[in-house]
GROMACS .gro file of C-alpha atoms in nm:
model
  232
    1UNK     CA    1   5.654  -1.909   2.729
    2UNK     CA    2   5.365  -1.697   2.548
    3UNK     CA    3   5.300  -1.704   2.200
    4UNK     CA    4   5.223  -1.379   2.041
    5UNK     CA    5   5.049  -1.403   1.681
    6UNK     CA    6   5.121  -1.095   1.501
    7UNK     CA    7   4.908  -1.060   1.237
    8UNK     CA    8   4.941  -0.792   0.923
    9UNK     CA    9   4.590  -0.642   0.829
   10UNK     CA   10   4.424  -0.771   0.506
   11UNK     CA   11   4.465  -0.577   0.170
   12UNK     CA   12   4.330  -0.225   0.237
   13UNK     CA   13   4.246   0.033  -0.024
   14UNK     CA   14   4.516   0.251  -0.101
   15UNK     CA   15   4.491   0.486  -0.317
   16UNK     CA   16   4.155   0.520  -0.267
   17UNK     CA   17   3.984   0.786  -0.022
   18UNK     CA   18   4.009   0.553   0.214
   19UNK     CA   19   4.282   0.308   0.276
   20UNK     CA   20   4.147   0.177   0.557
   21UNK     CA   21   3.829   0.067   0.397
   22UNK     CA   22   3.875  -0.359   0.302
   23UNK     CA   23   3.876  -0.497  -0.018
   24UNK     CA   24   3.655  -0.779  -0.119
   25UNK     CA   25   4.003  -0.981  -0.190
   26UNK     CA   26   4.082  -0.841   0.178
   27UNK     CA   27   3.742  -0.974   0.340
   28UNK     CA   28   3.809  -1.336   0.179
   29UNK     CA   29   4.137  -1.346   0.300
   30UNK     CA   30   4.057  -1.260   0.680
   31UNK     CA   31   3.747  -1.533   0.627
   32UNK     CA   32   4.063  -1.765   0.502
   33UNK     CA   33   4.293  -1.746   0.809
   34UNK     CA   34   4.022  -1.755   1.041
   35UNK     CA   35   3.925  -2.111   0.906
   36UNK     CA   36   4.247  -2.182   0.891
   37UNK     CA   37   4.290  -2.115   1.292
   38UNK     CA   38   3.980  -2.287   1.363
   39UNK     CA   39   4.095  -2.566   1.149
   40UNK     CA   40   4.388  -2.613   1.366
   41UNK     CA   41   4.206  -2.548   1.716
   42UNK     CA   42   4.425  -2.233   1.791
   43UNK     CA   43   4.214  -2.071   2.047
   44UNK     CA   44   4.350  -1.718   2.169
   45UNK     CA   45   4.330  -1.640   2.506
   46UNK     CA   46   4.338  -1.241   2.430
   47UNK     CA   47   4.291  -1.085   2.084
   48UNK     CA   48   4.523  -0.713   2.062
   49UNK     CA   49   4.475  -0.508   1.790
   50UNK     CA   50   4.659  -0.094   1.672
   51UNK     CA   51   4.367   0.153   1.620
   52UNK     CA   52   4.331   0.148   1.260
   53UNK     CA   53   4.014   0.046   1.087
   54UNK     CA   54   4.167  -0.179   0.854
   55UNK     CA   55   4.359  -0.363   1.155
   56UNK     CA   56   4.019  -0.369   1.416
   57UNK     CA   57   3.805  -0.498   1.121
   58UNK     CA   58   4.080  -0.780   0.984
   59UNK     CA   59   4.062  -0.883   1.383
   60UNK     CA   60   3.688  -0.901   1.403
   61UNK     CA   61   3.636  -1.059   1.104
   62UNK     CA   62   3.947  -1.347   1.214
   63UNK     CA   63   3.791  -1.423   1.551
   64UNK     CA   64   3.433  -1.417   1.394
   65UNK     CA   65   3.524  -1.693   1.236
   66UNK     CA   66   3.717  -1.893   1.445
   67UNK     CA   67   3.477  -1.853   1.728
   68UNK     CA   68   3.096  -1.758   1.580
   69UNK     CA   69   2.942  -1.791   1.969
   70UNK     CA   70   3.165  -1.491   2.057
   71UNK     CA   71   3.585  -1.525   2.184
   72UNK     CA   72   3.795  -1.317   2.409
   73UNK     CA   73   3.753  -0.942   2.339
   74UNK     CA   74   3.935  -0.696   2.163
   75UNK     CA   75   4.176  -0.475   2.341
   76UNK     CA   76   4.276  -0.169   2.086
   77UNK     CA   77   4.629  -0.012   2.213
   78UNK     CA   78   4.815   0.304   1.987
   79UNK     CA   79   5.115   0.083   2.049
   80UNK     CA   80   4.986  -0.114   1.790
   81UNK     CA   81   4.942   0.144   1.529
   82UNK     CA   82   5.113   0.168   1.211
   83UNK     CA   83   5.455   0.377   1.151
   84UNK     CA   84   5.315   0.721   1.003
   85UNK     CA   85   5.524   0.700   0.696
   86UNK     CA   86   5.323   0.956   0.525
   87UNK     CA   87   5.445   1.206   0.749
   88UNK     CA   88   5.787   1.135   0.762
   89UNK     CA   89   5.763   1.141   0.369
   90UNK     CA   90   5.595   1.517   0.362
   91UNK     CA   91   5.820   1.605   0.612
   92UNK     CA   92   6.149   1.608   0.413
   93UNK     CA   93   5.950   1.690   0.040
   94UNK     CA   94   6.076   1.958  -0.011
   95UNK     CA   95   6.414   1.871   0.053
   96UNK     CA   96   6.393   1.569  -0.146
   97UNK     CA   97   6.268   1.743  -0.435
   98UNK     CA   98   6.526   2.034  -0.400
   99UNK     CA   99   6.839   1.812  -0.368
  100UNK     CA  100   6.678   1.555  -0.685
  101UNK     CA  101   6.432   1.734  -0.916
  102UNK     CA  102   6.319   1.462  -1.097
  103UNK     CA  103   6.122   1.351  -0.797
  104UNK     CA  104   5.838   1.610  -0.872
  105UNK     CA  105   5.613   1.386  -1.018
  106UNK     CA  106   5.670   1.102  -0.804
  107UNK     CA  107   5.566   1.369  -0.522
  108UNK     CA  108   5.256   1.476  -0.700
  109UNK     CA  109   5.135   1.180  -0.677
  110UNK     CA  110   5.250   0.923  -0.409
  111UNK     CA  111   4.947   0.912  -0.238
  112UNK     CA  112   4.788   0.730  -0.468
  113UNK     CA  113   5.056   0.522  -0.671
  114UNK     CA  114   5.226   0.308  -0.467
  115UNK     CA  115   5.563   0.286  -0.686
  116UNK     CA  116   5.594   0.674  -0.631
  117UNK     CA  117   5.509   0.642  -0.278
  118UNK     CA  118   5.793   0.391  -0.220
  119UNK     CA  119   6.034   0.560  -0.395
  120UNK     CA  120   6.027   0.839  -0.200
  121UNK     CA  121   5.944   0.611   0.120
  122UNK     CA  122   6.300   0.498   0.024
  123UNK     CA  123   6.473   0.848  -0.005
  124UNK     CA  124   6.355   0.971   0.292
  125UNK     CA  125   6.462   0.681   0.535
  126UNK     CA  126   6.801   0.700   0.354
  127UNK     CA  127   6.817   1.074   0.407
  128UNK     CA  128   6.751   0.971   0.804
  129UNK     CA  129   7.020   0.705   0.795
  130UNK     CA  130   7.258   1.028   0.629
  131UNK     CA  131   7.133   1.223   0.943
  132UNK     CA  132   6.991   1.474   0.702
  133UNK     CA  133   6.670   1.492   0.879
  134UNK     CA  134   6.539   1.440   1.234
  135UNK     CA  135   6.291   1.173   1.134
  136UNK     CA  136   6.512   0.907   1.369
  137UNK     CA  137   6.386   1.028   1.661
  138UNK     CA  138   6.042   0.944   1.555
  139UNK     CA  139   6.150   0.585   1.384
  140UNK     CA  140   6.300   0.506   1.743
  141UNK     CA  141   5.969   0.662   1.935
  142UNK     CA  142   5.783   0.398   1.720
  143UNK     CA  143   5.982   0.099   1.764
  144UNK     CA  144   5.987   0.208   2.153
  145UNK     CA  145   5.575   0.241   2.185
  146UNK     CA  146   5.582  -0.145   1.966
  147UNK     CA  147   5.827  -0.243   2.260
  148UNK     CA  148   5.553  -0.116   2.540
  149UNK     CA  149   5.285  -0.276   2.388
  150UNK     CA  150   5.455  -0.620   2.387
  151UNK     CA  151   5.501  -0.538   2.760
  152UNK     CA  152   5.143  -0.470   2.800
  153UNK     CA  153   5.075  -0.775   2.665
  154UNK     CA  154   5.293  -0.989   2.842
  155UNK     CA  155   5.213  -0.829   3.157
  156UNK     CA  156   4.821  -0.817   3.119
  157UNK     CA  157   4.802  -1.182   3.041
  158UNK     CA  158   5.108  -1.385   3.178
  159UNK     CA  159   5.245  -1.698   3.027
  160UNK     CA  160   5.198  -2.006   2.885
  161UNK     CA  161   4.924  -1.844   2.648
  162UNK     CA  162   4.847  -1.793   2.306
  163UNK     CA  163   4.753  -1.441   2.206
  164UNK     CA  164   4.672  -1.261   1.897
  165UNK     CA  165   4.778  -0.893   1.749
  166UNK     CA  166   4.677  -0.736   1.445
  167UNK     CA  167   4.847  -0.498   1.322
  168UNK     CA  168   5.086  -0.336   1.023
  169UNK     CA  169   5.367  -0.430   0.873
  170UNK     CA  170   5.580  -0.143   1.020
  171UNK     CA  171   5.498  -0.293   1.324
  172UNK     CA  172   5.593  -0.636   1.265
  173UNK     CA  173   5.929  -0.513   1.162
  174UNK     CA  174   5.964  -0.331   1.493
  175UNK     CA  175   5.926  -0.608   1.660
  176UNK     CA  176   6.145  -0.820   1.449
  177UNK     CA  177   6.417  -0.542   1.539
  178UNK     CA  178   6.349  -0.596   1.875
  179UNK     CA  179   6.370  -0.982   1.818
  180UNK     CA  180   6.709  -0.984   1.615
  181UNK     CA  181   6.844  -0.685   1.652
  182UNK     CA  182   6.824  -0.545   1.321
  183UNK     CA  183   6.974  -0.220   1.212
  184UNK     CA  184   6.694   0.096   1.145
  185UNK     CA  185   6.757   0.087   0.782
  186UNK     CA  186   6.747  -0.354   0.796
  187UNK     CA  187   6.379  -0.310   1.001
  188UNK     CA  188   6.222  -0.057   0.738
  189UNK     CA  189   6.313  -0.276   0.469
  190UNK     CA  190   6.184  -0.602   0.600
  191UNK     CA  191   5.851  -0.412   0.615
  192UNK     CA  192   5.814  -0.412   0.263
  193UNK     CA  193   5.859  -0.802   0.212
  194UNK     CA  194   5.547  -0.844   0.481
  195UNK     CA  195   5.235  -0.962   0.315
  196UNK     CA  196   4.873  -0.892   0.424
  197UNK     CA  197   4.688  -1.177   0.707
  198UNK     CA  198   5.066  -1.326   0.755
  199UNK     CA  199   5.177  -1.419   1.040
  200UNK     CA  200   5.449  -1.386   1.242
  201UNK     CA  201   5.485  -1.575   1.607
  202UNK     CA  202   5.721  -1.478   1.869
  203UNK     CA  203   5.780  -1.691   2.197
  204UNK     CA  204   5.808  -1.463   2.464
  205UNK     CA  205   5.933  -1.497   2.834
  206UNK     CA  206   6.196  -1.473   3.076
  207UNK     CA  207   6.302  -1.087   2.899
  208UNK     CA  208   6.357  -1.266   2.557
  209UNK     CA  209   6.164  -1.248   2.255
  210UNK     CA  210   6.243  -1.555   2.006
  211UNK     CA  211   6.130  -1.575   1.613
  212UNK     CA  212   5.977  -1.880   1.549
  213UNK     CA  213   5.746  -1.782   1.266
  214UNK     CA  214   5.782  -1.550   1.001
  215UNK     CA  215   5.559  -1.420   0.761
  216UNK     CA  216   5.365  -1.675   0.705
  217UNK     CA  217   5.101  -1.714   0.450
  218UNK     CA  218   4.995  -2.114   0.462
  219UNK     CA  219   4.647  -2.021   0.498
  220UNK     CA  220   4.636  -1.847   0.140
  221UNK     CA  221   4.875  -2.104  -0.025
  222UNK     CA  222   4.640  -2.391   0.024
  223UNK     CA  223   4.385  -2.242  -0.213
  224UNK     CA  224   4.602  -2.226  -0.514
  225UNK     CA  225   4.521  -1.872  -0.609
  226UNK     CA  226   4.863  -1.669  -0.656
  227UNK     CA  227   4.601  -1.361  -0.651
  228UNK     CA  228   4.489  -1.384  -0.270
  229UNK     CA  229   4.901  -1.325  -0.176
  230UNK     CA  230   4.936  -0.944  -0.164
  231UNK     CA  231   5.135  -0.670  -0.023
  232UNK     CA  232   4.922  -0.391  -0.045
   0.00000   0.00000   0.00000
């Protein structure tokens, strides 16, 4: 069997001009789970990572620390990428707001507050559950490129081998889908209760792909500080 690591980027900047760009609380949480590999002698035999800045940086700064002489290197892959729920929001605006006025201000302005942004996150996955939009078709493109890249993976590296991904949280629920065959509307949810540099391990082999971690944040939890467990 192979164990896949997936790993959720660190806390980002949303809201800001730049999401992608770290936060310091970000930075010292990366620093923290790479110790806390090194601690326990994981040693990856190929690091995977989507093509975000905020996922490629979380990745460097992991395996900088777990190996400072230099590791395995990083192989970026689109499958990896996050679920473009911005667009599938702006897509269906104006319908949202037509069929539910009082979602005007929650549209002027959930880009950069994240209550308004998942509110209306909310209405429009419910509106593609309703059929009331074609946004399905993308949801199942995405969860279909996640499935490729664990392919990839497997393929490019064989078994009986540890190997890391960093990634998203939409992502980790795709492959939890995959994993337990959750519904659509089951999968987006569970990507809201993912929090940043937790990890999730799958066993993979033999065309099955078994849960055996989830969402863990152990690495955080041993310092004590309720402040370094985040979502966003």
């Amino acid at each position: 069997m192979t164990e896949i690591y997936f790993i959720r980027h660190v806390q980002a900047s949303f809201g800001s001009d730049n999401y992608d760009c770290l936060s310091d609380r970000g930075i010292c949480q990366s620093e923290l789970l790479g110790d806390y590999f090194k601690r326990l002698n994981i040693c990856f035999q190929a690091v995977y990572s989507g093509p975000l800045e905020r996922q490629i940086h979380t990745a460097e700064i992991v395996t900088g620390q777990m190996n400072p002489g230099g590791g395995p290197g990083l192989c970026i892959t689109e499958k990896f990428d996050e679920f473009d729920a911005e667009a599938m929001i702006a897509s269906q605006m104006d319908d949202m707001v037509r069929e539910d006025p009082s979602l005007e201000a929650a549209a002027a302005g959930f880009e950069s507050d994240f209550d308004s942004f998942k509110l209306l996150f909310d209405r429009a996955i419910k509106r593609m559950m309703d059929g009331r939009s074609n946004e399905a078709e993308n949801l199942e493109a995405f969860i279909n490129a996640v499935r490729k890249g664990i392919d990839q993976v497997v393929r490019e590296n064989g078994t009986l081998k540890k190997i890391a991904v960093f990634t998203s949280g939409g992502t980790i629920s795709a492959v939890m889908q995959q994993a337990l065959k959750l519904a659509p509307e089951e999968t987006v949810r569970l990507g809201w209760e993912i929090y940043n540099t937790s990890v999730s391990i799958f066993n993979c082999g033999n065309n099955r792909l078994d849960l055996k971690v989830f969402n863990s944040v152990a690495h955080l939890e041993l310092n004590q500080d309720p402040d370094l467990i985040t979502y966003l």
